[in-house]
Structure formats: C-alpha cells, structure tokens
Tab-separated table of C-alpha atoms in Angstrom:
chain	number	residue	atom	x	y	z
A	40	MET	CA	0.000	0.000	0.000
A	41	ALA	CA	1.501	3.289	-1.092
A	42	GLN	CA	0.979	6.385	0.977
A	43	THR	CA	1.330	10.051	0.228
A	44	SER	CA	0.370	13.318	1.825
A	45	PRO	CA	-2.834	14.686	0.323
A	46	PRO	CA	-2.572	17.790	-1.814
A	47	SER	CA	-3.523	21.079	-0.227
A	48	PRO	CA	-7.150	21.967	-0.882
A	49	PRO	CA	-7.756	24.811	-3.300
A	50	VAL	CA	-8.353	28.213	-1.804
A	51	ALA	CA	-12.046	29.035	-2.081
A	52	ASP	CA	-13.252	32.474	-3.050
A	53	GLY	CA	-16.583	33.998	-2.187
A	54	ASN	CA	-18.278	32.544	-5.287
A	55	ASP	CA	-17.347	28.898	-4.605
A	56	PRO	CA	-20.112	26.624	-3.260
A	57	PRO	CA	-19.449	25.254	0.230
A	58	ALA	CA	-17.567	21.956	0.298
A	59	LEU	CA	-18.348	18.981	2.513
A	60	LYS	CA	-16.742	19.072	5.946
A	61	GLN	CA	-13.872	16.625	6.616
A	62	VAL	CA	-14.672	15.226	10.059
A	63	MET	CA	-13.997	11.465	9.858
A	64	GLY	CA	-10.709	10.169	11.208
A	65	PRO	CA	-9.508	6.524	11.412
A	66	GLY	CA	-11.623	5.632	14.452
A	67	LEU	CA	-14.899	7.004	13.141
A	68	LEU	CA	-14.283	5.498	9.697
A	69	LEU	CA	-13.573	2.058	11.207
A	70	LEU	CA	-16.745	2.160	13.294
A	71	PHE	CA	-18.701	3.356	10.261
A	72	ILE	CA	-17.506	0.346	8.225
A	73	ILE	CA	-18.111	-2.163	11.035
A	74	GLY	CA	-21.523	-0.738	11.854
A	75	ASP	CA	-22.604	-0.756	8.216
A	76	ILE	CA	-21.507	-4.351	7.592
A	77	LEU	CA	-22.953	-5.777	10.811
A	78	GLY	CA	-26.377	-4.289	10.240
A	79	THR	CA	-29.367	-6.593	10.637
A	80	GLY	CA	-28.267	-9.413	8.339
A	81	ILE	CA	-26.527	-11.676	10.829
A	82	TYR	CA	-29.423	-11.425	13.289
A	83	ALA	CA	-31.803	-13.016	10.765
A	84	LEU	CA	-29.744	-14.871	8.149
A	85	THR	CA	-27.931	-17.492	10.222
A	86	GLY	CA	-30.891	-19.869	10.307
A	87	GLN	CA	-31.667	-19.429	6.599
A	88	VAL	CA	-28.058	-20.098	5.621
A	89	ALA	CA	-28.061	-23.215	7.816
A	90	GLY	CA	-31.234	-24.303	6.058
A	91	GLU	CA	-29.337	-24.322	2.754
A	92	VAL	CA	-26.138	-26.116	3.764
A	93	GLY	CA	-26.792	-27.633	7.187
A	94	GLY	CA	-24.255	-27.386	9.982
A	95	ALA	CA	-21.528	-25.984	7.735
A	96	ALA	CA	-23.259	-22.594	7.862
A	97	TRP	CA	-19.912	-20.943	8.578
A	98	LEU	CA	-18.615	-21.832	5.085
A	99	PRO	CA	-20.922	-19.503	3.090
A	100	PHE	CA	-20.077	-16.651	5.465
A	101	ALA	CA	-16.359	-17.370	5.010
A	102	ILE	CA	-16.715	-17.435	1.201
A	103	ALA	CA	-18.746	-14.220	1.266
A	104	PHE	CA	-15.986	-12.659	3.378
A	105	ILE	CA	-13.337	-13.613	0.784
A	106	VAL	CA	-15.420	-12.258	-2.120
A	107	ALA	CA	-16.013	-9.023	-0.209
A	108	LEU	CA	-12.308	-8.693	0.616
A	109	ILE	CA	-11.294	-9.113	-3.043
A	110	THR	CA	-13.803	-6.533	-4.206
A	111	ALA	CA	-12.760	-4.197	-1.381
A	112	CYS	CA	-9.258	-4.103	-2.899
A	113	SER	CA	-10.722	-2.724	-6.117
A	114	TYR	CA	-12.724	-0.155	-4.176
A	115	LEU	CA	-9.581	0.881	-2.295
A	116	GLU	CA	-7.615	1.481	-5.477
A	117	LEU	CA	-10.406	3.643	-6.848
A	118	VAL	CA	-11.244	5.599	-3.683
A	119	THR	CA	-7.583	6.465	-3.055
A	120	LYS	CA	-7.234	7.371	-6.727
A	121	TYR	CA	-10.444	9.425	-6.838
A	122	PRO	CA	-11.284	10.505	-3.252
A	123	GLN	CA	-14.733	11.844	-4.117
A	124	ALA	CA	-18.286	11.009	-3.148
A	125	ALA	CA	-20.489	8.888	-5.490
A	126	GLY	CA	-18.533	5.620	-5.247
A	127	ALA	CA	-19.309	2.941	-7.831
A	128	ALA	CA	-21.294	5.223	-10.131
A	129	LEU	CA	-18.368	7.653	-10.366
A	130	TYR	CA	-15.887	4.851	-11.092
A	131	VAL	CA	-18.055	3.248	-13.787
A	132	HIS	CA	-18.643	6.653	-15.375
A	133	LYS	CA	-14.925	7.409	-15.501
A	134	ALA	CA	-14.153	3.951	-16.898
A	135	PHE	CA	-16.836	3.556	-19.567
A	136	GLY	CA	-18.284	7.038	-20.097
A	137	LYS	CA	-21.762	5.673	-20.846
A	138	HIS	CA	-24.427	7.781	-19.200
A	139	ILE	CA	-27.024	5.022	-19.330
A	140	LEU	CA	-24.669	2.596	-17.565
A	141	THR	CA	-23.674	5.204	-14.998
A	142	PHE	CA	-27.296	6.071	-14.365
A	143	LEU	CA	-28.264	2.412	-13.849
A	144	VAL	CA	-25.348	1.811	-11.462
A	145	CYS	CA	-26.258	4.940	-9.522
A	146	PHE	CA	-29.903	3.890	-9.471
A	147	ALA	CA	-29.125	0.312	-8.401
A	148	VAL	CA	-26.850	1.367	-5.534
A	149	MET	CA	-29.248	4.065	-4.404
A	150	CYS	CA	-32.174	1.637	-4.478
A	151	SER	CA	-30.225	-0.919	-2.472
A	152	GLY	CA	-29.503	1.659	0.212
A	153	ILE	CA	-32.994	3.096	0.348
A	154	THR	CA	-34.630	-0.338	0.248
A	155	SER	CA	-32.421	-1.568	3.082
A	156	ALA	CA	-33.078	1.567	5.124
A	157	SER	CA	-36.811	1.328	4.512
A	158	ALA	CA	-36.932	-2.326	5.525
A	159	ALA	CA	-34.794	-1.491	8.580
A	160	SER	CA	-37.197	1.280	9.557
A	161	ARG	CA	-40.146	-1.096	9.325
A	162	ALA	CA	-38.212	-3.638	11.404
A	163	PHE	CA	-37.336	-0.939	13.944
A	164	ALA	CA	-41.012	-0.169	14.425
A	165	ALA	CA	-41.920	-3.843	14.806
A	166	ASN	CA	-39.122	-4.464	17.336
A	167	LEU	CA	-40.109	-1.366	19.297
A	168	ALA	CA	-43.675	-2.624	19.551
A	169	THR	CA	-42.492	-6.088	20.596
A	170	GLY	CA	-39.971	-4.795	23.113
A	171	PHE	CA	-42.532	-2.628	24.902
A	172	GLY	CA	-45.300	-5.189	24.558
A	173	LEU	CA	-47.504	-2.933	22.431
A	174	ASP	CA	-50.462	-4.658	20.796
A	175	VAL	CA	-50.849	-2.371	17.796
A	176	GLY	CA	-51.954	-2.809	14.219
A	177	ASN	CA	-50.123	-2.371	10.951
A	178	GLY	CA	-51.154	1.277	10.654
A	179	VAL	CA	-49.496	2.250	13.944
A	180	ILE	CA	-46.371	0.296	12.990
A	181	LEU	CA	-46.272	2.273	9.740
A	182	MET	CA	-46.564	5.571	11.618
A	183	ILE	CA	-43.711	4.571	13.956
A	184	ALA	CA	-41.554	3.625	10.966
A	185	LEU	CA	-42.210	6.951	9.227
A	186	ALA	CA	-41.522	8.859	12.444
A	187	PHE	CA	-38.243	6.991	12.818
A	188	MET	CA	-37.280	7.913	9.246
A	189	LEU	CA	-37.926	11.571	10.096
A	190	LEU	CA	-35.554	11.156	13.054
A	191	VAL	CA	-32.918	9.741	10.692
A	192	LEU	CA	-33.546	12.739	8.426
A	193	ALA	CA	-32.916	15.139	11.327
A	194	VAL	CA	-29.666	13.409	12.327
A	195	ASN	CA	-28.503	13.329	8.693
A	196	LEU	CA	-29.277	17.015	8.170
A	197	ARG	CA	-27.537	17.919	11.417
A	198	GLY	CA	-24.193	16.817	10.002
A	199	VAL	CA	-22.034	13.810	9.201
A	200	GLY	CA	-20.080	14.284	12.418
A	201	GLU	CA	-23.249	13.906	14.479
A	202	SER	CA	-24.478	11.077	12.260
A	203	VAL	CA	-21.266	9.096	12.632
A	204	LYS	CA	-21.192	9.674	16.397
A	205	VAL	CA	-24.704	8.215	16.633
A	206	ASN	CA	-23.356	5.338	14.547
A	207	VAL	CA	-20.655	4.761	17.192
A	208	VAL	CA	-23.294	4.221	19.890
A	209	LEU	CA	-25.507	2.007	17.726
A	210	THR	CA	-22.536	-0.052	16.510
A	211	ALA	CA	-21.499	-0.700	20.112
A	212	VAL	CA	-24.995	-1.972	20.931
A	213	GLU	CA	-25.341	-4.306	17.944
A	214	LEU	CA	-21.765	-5.555	18.393
A	215	SER	CA	-22.477	-6.311	22.065
A	216	GLY	CA	-25.435	-8.457	21.020
A	217	LEU	CA	-23.270	-10.624	18.777
A	218	LEU	CA	-20.507	-10.880	21.383
A	219	LEU	CA	-23.170	-11.920	23.888
A	220	VAL	CA	-24.147	-14.815	21.621
A	221	ILE	CA	-20.504	-15.886	21.262
A	222	VAL	CA	-19.688	-15.669	25.012
A	223	ILE	CA	-22.802	-17.530	26.191
A	224	SER	CA	-22.339	-20.179	23.494
A	225	ALA	CA	-18.679	-20.599	24.486
A	226	TYR	CA	-19.732	-21.194	28.096
A	227	PHE	CA	-22.227	-23.818	26.912
A	228	ILE	CA	-19.614	-25.447	24.660
A	229	SER	CA	-16.983	-25.519	27.434
A	230	GLY	CA	-19.391	-27.582	29.517
A	231	GLY	CA	-19.291	-30.351	26.938
A	232	ASN	CA	-22.910	-29.861	25.887
A	233	ALA	CA	-22.341	-28.886	22.252
A	234	ASP	CA	-22.297	-31.192	19.242
A	235	PHE	CA	-19.373	-30.127	17.057
A	236	SER	CA	-20.047	-32.923	14.570
A	237	ARG	CA	-22.800	-30.720	13.121
A	238	VAL	CA	-20.276	-27.992	12.233
A	239	VAL	CA	-18.838	-30.038	9.347
A	240	ALA	CA	-22.060	-31.750	8.267
A	241	PHE	CA	-23.678	-30.776	4.974
A	242	GLU	CA	-27.455	-31.114	4.802
A	243	THR	CA	-28.699	-29.709	1.507
A	244	PRO	CA	-32.202	-29.514	0.013
A	245	SER	CA	-33.115	-32.507	-2.133
A	246	ASP	CA	-33.342	-30.402	-5.302
A	247	LYS	CA	-29.798	-29.001	-4.974
A	248	SER	CA	-26.320	-30.449	-5.098
A	249	VAL	CA	-23.852	-29.541	-2.357
A	250	PHE	CA	-22.072	-27.153	-4.712
A	251	LEU	CA	-25.259	-25.341	-5.751
A	252	ALA	CA	-26.493	-25.246	-2.148
A	253	VAL	CA	-23.235	-23.603	-1.027
A	254	SER	CA	-23.564	-21.102	-3.889
A	255	ALA	CA	-27.144	-20.273	-2.896
A	256	ALA	CA	-26.171	-19.930	0.762
A	257	THR	CA	-23.202	-17.704	-0.156
A	258	SER	CA	-25.478	-15.489	-2.260
A	259	LEU	CA	-27.681	-15.110	0.802
A	260	ALA	CA	-24.820	-14.706	3.272
A	261	PHE	CA	-23.257	-11.985	1.106
A	262	PHE	CA	-26.112	-9.696	2.107
A	263	ALA	CA	-24.600	-9.725	5.596
A	264	MET	CA	-21.214	-8.602	4.193
A	265	VAL	CA	-22.394	-5.664	2.086
A	266	GLY	CA	-21.870	-2.248	3.573
A	267	PHE	CA	-18.120	-1.799	3.209
A	268	GLU	CA	-18.757	-0.135	-0.161
A	269	ASP	CA	-20.859	2.580	1.489
A	270	SER	CA	-17.781	4.070	3.125
A	271	VAL	CA	-16.302	5.246	-0.202
A	272	ASN	CA	-19.234	7.642	-0.539
A	273	MET	CA	-17.881	9.390	2.567
A	274	ALA	CA	-14.472	10.021	0.956
A	275	GLU	CA	-14.867	13.800	0.745
A	276	GLU	CA	-15.742	13.915	4.459
A	277	THR	CA	-12.745	11.780	5.522
A	278	LYS	CA	-9.407	13.207	6.629
A	279	GLU	CA	-6.487	11.962	4.488
A	280	PRO	CA	-8.498	9.237	2.698
A	281	ALA	CA	-5.537	7.913	0.705
A	282	ARG	CA	-3.707	7.133	3.950
A	283	ILE	CA	-6.376	5.758	6.262
A	284	PHE	CA	-8.925	4.097	3.953
A	285	PRO	CA	-6.954	0.883	3.194
A	286	ARG	CA	-6.097	0.131	6.835
A	287	MET	CA	-9.602	0.827	8.110
A	288	MET	CA	-11.306	-1.077	5.277
A	289	PHE	CA	-9.257	-4.252	5.800
A	290	THR	CA	-9.602	-4.021	9.576
A	291	GLY	CA	-13.366	-3.524	9.425
A	292	ILE	CA	-13.996	-6.376	6.996
A	293	GLY	CA	-11.679	-8.671	8.964
A	294	ILE	CA	-13.417	-7.990	12.292
A	295	THR	CA	-16.912	-8.511	10.913
A	296	GLY	CA	-15.928	-11.609	8.949
A	297	LEU	CA	-14.431	-13.191	12.086
A	298	ILE	CA	-17.562	-12.384	14.113
A	299	TYR	CA	-19.831	-13.907	11.460
A	300	VAL	CA	-17.856	-17.146	11.295
A	301	LEU	CA	-17.750	-17.454	15.108
A	302	VAL	CA	-21.479	-16.753	15.455
A	303	SER	CA	-22.398	-19.302	12.771
A	304	ILE	CA	-20.149	-21.996	14.302
A	305	CYS	CA	-21.589	-21.370	17.776
A	306	ALA	CA	-25.137	-21.436	16.435
A	307	VAL	CA	-24.938	-24.841	14.743
A	308	ALA	CA	-22.907	-26.353	17.596
A	309	VAL	CA	-25.496	-25.327	20.176
A	310	VAL	CA	-28.780	-25.754	18.281
A	311	PRO	CA	-29.773	-28.568	15.868
A	312	VAL	CA	-29.885	-27.328	12.284
A	313	GLY	CA	-33.573	-28.049	11.761
A	314	GLU	CA	-34.575	-26.036	14.819
A	315	LEU	CA	-32.188	-23.229	13.883
A	316	ALA	CA	-33.503	-22.986	10.320
A	317	ALA	CA	-37.134	-22.933	11.502
A	318	SER	CA	-36.591	-20.106	13.981
A	319	GLU	CA	-37.429	-16.526	13.003
A	320	THR	CA	-34.986	-15.323	15.675
A	321	PRO	CA	-32.121	-17.831	15.393
A	322	LEU	CA	-29.667	-16.049	17.684
A	323	SER	CA	-32.306	-15.775	20.394
A	324	THR	CA	-32.847	-19.525	20.047
A	325	VAL	CA	-29.109	-20.097	20.449
A	326	VAL	CA	-28.886	-18.130	23.696
A	327	GLN	CA	-32.096	-19.638	25.094
A	328	THR	CA	-30.658	-23.103	24.457
A	329	ALA	CA	-27.225	-22.285	25.904
A	330	ALA	CA	-28.524	-20.329	28.928
A	331	PRO	CA	-32.241	-20.971	29.528
A	332	GLY	CA	-32.387	-18.591	32.488
A	333	PHE	CA	-30.964	-15.616	30.572
A	334	PRO	CA	-33.657	-13.014	29.702
A	335	ILE	CA	-32.628	-12.816	26.047
A	336	SER	CA	-36.225	-12.905	24.855
A	337	ASP	CA	-36.775	-9.545	26.571
A	338	LEU	CA	-33.397	-8.101	25.596
A	339	LEU	CA	-33.116	-9.163	21.957
A	340	PRO	CA	-35.879	-6.928	20.499
A	341	PHE	CA	-34.069	-3.865	21.845
A	342	ILE	CA	-30.670	-5.034	20.555
A	343	SER	CA	-32.248	-5.731	17.167
A	344	MET	CA	-33.933	-2.326	17.283
A	345	PHE	CA	-30.596	-0.561	17.677
A	346	ALA	CA	-29.032	-2.761	14.989
A	347	VAL	CA	-31.647	-1.942	12.368
A	348	ALA	CA	-31.569	1.737	13.383
A	349	ASN	CA	-27.849	1.765	12.602
A	350	SER	CA	-28.479	0.146	9.213
A	351	ALA	CA	-31.118	2.740	8.357
A	352	LEU	CA	-28.902	5.670	9.367
A	353	ILE	CA	-25.843	4.503	7.456
A	354	ASN	CA	-27.808	3.515	4.342
A	355	MET	CA	-29.475	6.923	4.223
A	356	LEU	CA	-26.061	8.562	4.661
A	357	MET	CA	-24.784	6.526	1.730
A	358	ALA	CA	-27.768	7.170	-0.542
A	359	SER	CA	-27.730	10.934	0.020
A	360	ARG	CA	-23.963	11.188	-0.589
A	361	LEU	CA	-24.334	9.100	-3.730
A	362	LEU	CA	-26.942	11.439	-5.175
A	363	TYR	CA	-24.887	14.468	-4.083
A	364	GLY	CA	-21.820	13.117	-5.871
A	365	MET	CA	-23.696	12.375	-9.089
A	366	GLY	CA	-25.309	15.815	-9.001
A	367	LYS	CA	-21.869	17.365	-8.557
A	368	GLN	CA	-20.549	15.359	-11.529
A	369	GLY	CA	-23.463	16.468	-13.715
A	370	VAL	CA	-24.822	12.956	-14.237
A	371	LEU	CA	-27.968	13.718	-12.224
A	372	PRO	CA	-29.795	17.070	-11.862
A	373	PRO	CA	-27.500	19.701	-10.321
A	374	PHE	CA	-29.936	20.629	-7.542
A	375	LEU	CA	-28.947	17.366	-5.821
A	376	ALA	CA	-25.480	18.860	-5.248
A	377	GLN	CA	-26.809	21.683	-3.062
A	378	VAL	CA	-24.952	21.914	0.265
A	379	HIS	CA	-26.340	23.659	3.346
A	380	ALA	CA	-24.457	26.910	3.823
A	381	THR	CA	-23.785	26.452	7.550
A	382	ARG	CA	-24.162	22.714	8.274
A	383	ARG	CA	-22.326	21.811	5.019
A	384	THR	CA	-24.488	18.712	4.485
A	385	PRO	CA	-26.041	17.722	1.114
A	386	GLN	CA	-29.515	18.930	2.070
A	387	ALA	CA	-31.288	18.437	-1.268
A	388	ALA	CA	-30.045	14.848	-1.644
A	389	ILE	CA	-30.982	14.048	1.978
A	390	LEU	CA	-34.538	15.338	1.535
A	391	PHE	CA	-34.944	13.548	-1.802
A	392	THR	CA	-33.785	10.150	-0.505
A	393	THR	CA	-35.931	10.487	2.622
A	394	LEU	CA	-38.982	11.150	0.477
A	395	LEU	CA	-38.261	8.028	-1.572
A	396	ALA	CA	-37.728	5.975	1.588
A	397	GLY	CA	-41.004	7.176	3.075
A	398	GLY	CA	-42.873	6.101	-0.046
A	399	LEU	CA	-41.169	2.713	-0.023
A	400	ILE	CA	-41.897	2.144	3.670
A	401	THR	CA	-45.558	2.907	3.028
A	402	PHE	CA	-45.683	0.522	0.079
A	403	VAL	CA	-43.988	-2.331	1.954
A	404	SER	CA	-46.159	-1.825	5.033
A	405	LEU	CA	-49.368	-2.181	3.058
A	406	ASP	CA	-48.759	-5.930	3.070
A	407	PRO	CA	-46.175	-6.957	5.700
A	408	ASP	CA	-46.419	-10.613	4.629
A	409	SER	CA	-45.650	-9.867	0.989
A	410	PRO	CA	-42.919	-12.068	-0.559
A	411	VAL	CA	-41.225	-8.850	-1.679
A	412	VAL	CA	-40.250	-8.195	1.947
A	413	SER	CA	-38.710	-11.644	2.397
A	414	LEU	CA	-36.770	-11.290	-0.865
A	415	LEU	CA	-35.445	-7.759	-0.220
A	416	GLY	CA	-32.175	-8.954	1.242
A	417	GLY	CA	-31.433	-11.266	-1.666
A	418	THR	CA	-32.434	-8.618	-4.204
A	419	THR	CA	-30.149	-6.080	-2.539
A	420	SER	CA	-27.304	-8.586	-2.675
A	421	LEU	CA	-28.089	-9.320	-6.336
A	422	LEU	CA	-28.005	-5.671	-7.357
A	423	LEU	CA	-24.840	-4.896	-5.422
A	424	LEU	CA	-22.959	-7.946	-6.720
A	425	ALA	CA	-23.735	-6.837	-10.284
A	426	VAL	CA	-22.378	-3.391	-9.398
A	427	PHE	CA	-19.304	-4.968	-7.786
A	428	ALA	CA	-18.552	-6.838	-11.024
A	429	LEU	CA	-18.555	-3.516	-12.886
A	430	VAL	CA	-16.340	-1.897	-10.241
A	431	ASN	CA	-13.768	-4.676	-10.610
A	432	LEU	CA	-13.807	-4.165	-14.378
A	433	SER	CA	-13.471	-0.405	-13.911
A	434	VAL	CA	-10.198	-0.885	-12.022
A	435	LEU	CA	-8.693	-2.611	-15.044
A	436	VAL	CA	-9.990	-0.006	-17.503
A	437	LEU	CA	-8.811	2.955	-15.391
A	438	ARG	CA	-5.254	1.653	-15.041
A	439	LYS	CA	-4.429	3.822	-18.031
A	440	ASP	CA	-5.641	6.906	-16.153
A	441	LYS	CA	-2.642	8.287	-14.278
A	442	VAL	CA	-3.231	10.589	-11.305
A	443	ALA	CA	-0.911	12.772	-9.279
A	444	GLY	CA	0.507	11.120	-6.171
A	445	GLN	CA	0.536	7.513	-5.087
A	446	HIS	CA	-2.467	5.341	-4.276
A	447	PHE	CA	-3.446	1.803	-3.280
A	448	HIS	CA	-2.880	-0.802	-6.039
A	449	ALA	CA	-5.063	-3.933	-6.187
A	450	GLY	CA	-2.730	-5.803	-8.552
A	451	ARG	CA	-3.646	-7.506	-11.819
A	452	VAL	CA	-5.200	-10.747	-10.603
A	453	LEU	CA	-7.603	-9.666	-7.849
A	454	PRO	CA	-9.859	-7.449	-10.039
A	455	VAL	CA	-10.244	-10.323	-12.538
A	456	VAL	CA	-11.046	-12.815	-9.756
A	457	GLY	CA	-13.453	-10.306	-8.237
A	458	THR	CA	-15.290	-9.876	-11.536
A	459	ILE	CA	-15.675	-13.635	-12.041
A	460	THR	CA	-16.800	-14.413	-8.490
A	461	CYS	CA	-19.327	-11.559	-8.405
A	462	LEU	CA	-20.830	-12.612	-11.737
A	463	TYR	CA	-20.962	-16.218	-10.509
A	464	LEU	CA	-23.097	-15.118	-7.541
A	465	VAL	CA	-25.340	-13.058	-9.840
A	466	LEU	CA	-26.165	-15.503	-12.644
A	467	PRO	CA	-29.266	-17.666	-11.991
A	468	TRP	CA	-27.790	-21.008	-13.101
A	469	SER	CA	-24.766	-20.714	-10.828
A	470	SER	CA	-26.015	-18.757	-7.801
A	471	GLY	CA	-29.100	-20.847	-6.988
A	472	ARG	CA	-31.129	-17.696	-6.318
A	473	PRO	CA	-34.946	-17.840	-6.339
A	474	VAL	CA	-36.661	-16.349	-9.382
A	475	GLY	CA	-38.392	-13.703	-7.282
A	476	GLN	CA	-35.128	-11.839	-6.716
A	477	TYR	CA	-34.598	-11.395	-10.460
A	478	ARG	CA	-38.175	-10.216	-10.924
A	479	ILE	CA	-37.791	-7.520	-8.278
A	480	ALA	CA	-34.394	-6.467	-9.656
A	481	GLY	CA	-35.840	-6.384	-13.185
A	482	VAL	CA	-38.644	-4.042	-12.124
A	483	LEU	CA	-36.166	-1.738	-10.358
A	484	LEU	CA	-33.867	-1.617	-13.389
A	485	ALA	CA	-36.857	-0.980	-15.684
A	486	ILE	CA	-37.762	2.024	-13.533
A	487	GLY	CA	-34.157	3.153	-13.814
A	488	LEU	CA	-34.261	2.894	-17.604
A	489	VAL	CA	-37.421	4.985	-17.741
A	490	LEU	CA	-35.818	7.675	-15.558
A	491	TRP	CA	-32.674	7.643	-17.709
A	492	ALA	CA	-34.764	8.064	-20.854
A	493	VAL	CA	-36.583	11.045	-19.343
A	494	THR	CA	-33.271	12.612	-18.259
A	495	TRP	CA	-31.694	12.068	-21.685
A	496	PHE	CA	-34.730	13.543	-23.477
A	497	THR	CA	-34.642	16.590	-21.188
A	498	HIS	CA	-30.963	17.190	-21.976
A	499	GLN	CA	-31.660	16.876	-25.717
A	500	ARG	CA	-34.426	19.466	-25.547
A	501	GLN	CA	-32.200	21.860	-23.616
A	502	ARG	CA	-29.472	21.532	-26.234
A	503	SER	CA	-31.992	22.211	-29.006
C-alpha cells in the first residue's frame, strides 16, 4: 500500500459553493464500516443459511468474506485514486463514459440503500412494539416507521459528524449483542454440551447439489457482508483518505468476517440445524438453548432495534452522498449537489432520498407478509454484486488513467477474480437464487431505464 500526503485543498473564493466538511478520522471510519456491515443481516440470516447447507453454515459466510475482501481491494484502489463522493457510479462513469450505464449503477446502488433503510425502519417499528409489549396494528407500525425515518432525516441534516457519532453508539450496541451470543455459546460449549459434529455436516435440500447449495447460501450470506462499499461515498468527508482508507477497510472487513464465522459456528454447535432454520430469531434460540435462564427474549428486540436503526442511518447517509456526488458530476440534476451553507451537508439529496424511503416504507407496510419483503435482502445482494462486477472491471480499464501522487494498487489478478466471483453469484444457473429476486431487480432496473430516458430527453431538448 503506497501512501502520500494529500494535496492542499484549493483556496475558495466567495463565489465557490461550500464543500463537505472533513470530520472522519480513522476511528470514526472504522466504526462506520463495522456498523454498516454488521447491520441486521446476521441477526436473521444465520438460520436461513443453515437451512441451505446444514451445519456448515460458517462456510458460506467465510466465502462471502473472501469475495467481499477481493472486491474491497478494487474499491480501495479507486477511492484512493479518486477521493470523491459517489462511489461505484463515479468509477463506472470514468471507466466507460456511458451515461445510461452510470445512471443504472447509480440507481441500483441508491435503491439498495434506500430499500435496506426502509426495511430497517419497518423492522425498527416492529421491534419497538415487541420490546414494549404494544399490541398495535399495521397502521401504527407504519406511523412509527415513518416517524423513525424523520428522526434519521434530522440526524442526517444535522451533520455527518453527528451522524457518525450516533453510529458509534448504535454499533457498540449491535456488536455487544453478537458478542453476547458468542460468550454464552462458548460457556455452553466448554461444559461439553455442544455437538461439534454438526459444524462439518452438509445437509442440503433434495433439489440441490452440495455445490449449488453452497452457492445459494453464499449469495444469501453476502447480504450480511455488504456495507463496506458505502464508506467510499464518505471520501470527501474523511481526513487523508488515501492514507487511512486501506487500513480501516481491511480491519473492518476482517473484524466482521471473524464475528460472522464465530457466530455461525456457535449457532450450529449449540442448536440442531432443523430447529435453527425454523426459527425466526435464530440467535435468540441459540442463547435460550445455551442459557435458559438468561432473559434474552426480553433483551433481543431492543438489541435488534438498535441494529436496524444503525443500518437505516448509514444507508441513508450513503444514498444521500451518492446522489450528491452524481449531481456534482453532472450525471444527475445539479440541484442534488446543493450543500447547506452552515451545516455543510447535502440537504437536497438528503430530503430527496428520505422522500423516496417514506414512499417505499408505506408501500412495503401495506402488506407486511408480501414475498417482496422476504426477498429484499437477496435482491439487494443481487443488485450490489452486479455493481461490484462492474467496479472490478473499472479498475482494469482505469489503469491507463494516471493521477498525481501515489495510491493503493489492487494488482492484476484480484480485479479479474473479483469480476468472475461476483458474476458467478449473480447468474441464476450458478447462484441458486430464487426467481423472485430477479423479478424484483428487473422491475427496479426498468424504472431506472425509464428515468434515464426522461433525463436524456430533457438534456436533448435543452441543447436544441
């Protein structure tokens, strides 16, 4: 990893628009990455992954960790080469110069963030009602979810420094929940009560081979690893990004990957796979089995509530910075690049993404049992893996683009491996994904194409 001192920022005159405030140092960036990756995935996915592969549930998480680490190397080369907001959309635009492709990448990443935040807000409301024992209907849950999104809006508008500090608290809470599972399971295991033979046992569905089952489980487990890519959208608000991004990215992915593998091993060693896969709260089942007297059933809704709150906050941070960056680059309407004069936050992008999230929350809450809700995680993973494949290709294309100063270099092999592995987890005949995920992704991309067509037509009329 090459390091260099960042160039001095240009001196602004009175006519320059305000720039984003650089407030994130190594500690805040590391907690941002860890908090974004941990999210809500591991709290719900462990049982589903075990249902695909049996006791070897740790293997898909380990493979997902490796795929994420390879792709992270490509992101690091690009973010240290172009330390600007907008992330994948910016890189694809610089590499290929196709506005339709850039627009679709931007739209896919934005949708993944807003969809995740919207689902997290709905989950926050449900966990709040459960934790306080409120017997309320779907309408009240919807109102709580929308009120929570307004709270996220207020924190986001207040400033990235405040937003990331809230992330520190929420990350500590959700991390403590996972460590609690590991510690209590370790105590149970040390007493000789666990069955470690299950940890290496494959139990796959009858319609899938072991290889396809592992692929399907990895595609699902990868949803728990996404989030590291969000941090590149905070590049303009990070101090010395070329120096601290590589260390913090690798450290964050390594910590979360280790936690996921430990949690999955503990889960299948403590609880039989069938019971684990059938549980809607698998980690609660693990702790109840390992320590029956521990009041986890009362504690877990609140831990989950903080975990999903963190996911919503970070995803809305990412989505707003993405739109801000594309507005600044001229790919999306320039009003999205408006920055608050005093708070120096991208106010127009924040308001726009919150409006979209509110509409999505309302739509999802109309039918809480809709299969769309259960497939959101897989669809998010599908969209992001397709974007990751393009990012890995962009690294290779942009090698010819020389920039001043040194930057992280991902090598020649890793971007190629990253492209192949991401495409493998995207394609239907190799990933083992259900058809519903492709249908949802297809509708989202169709909406993106319509919006691109409208934008292109508007530009053509302006030129005329």
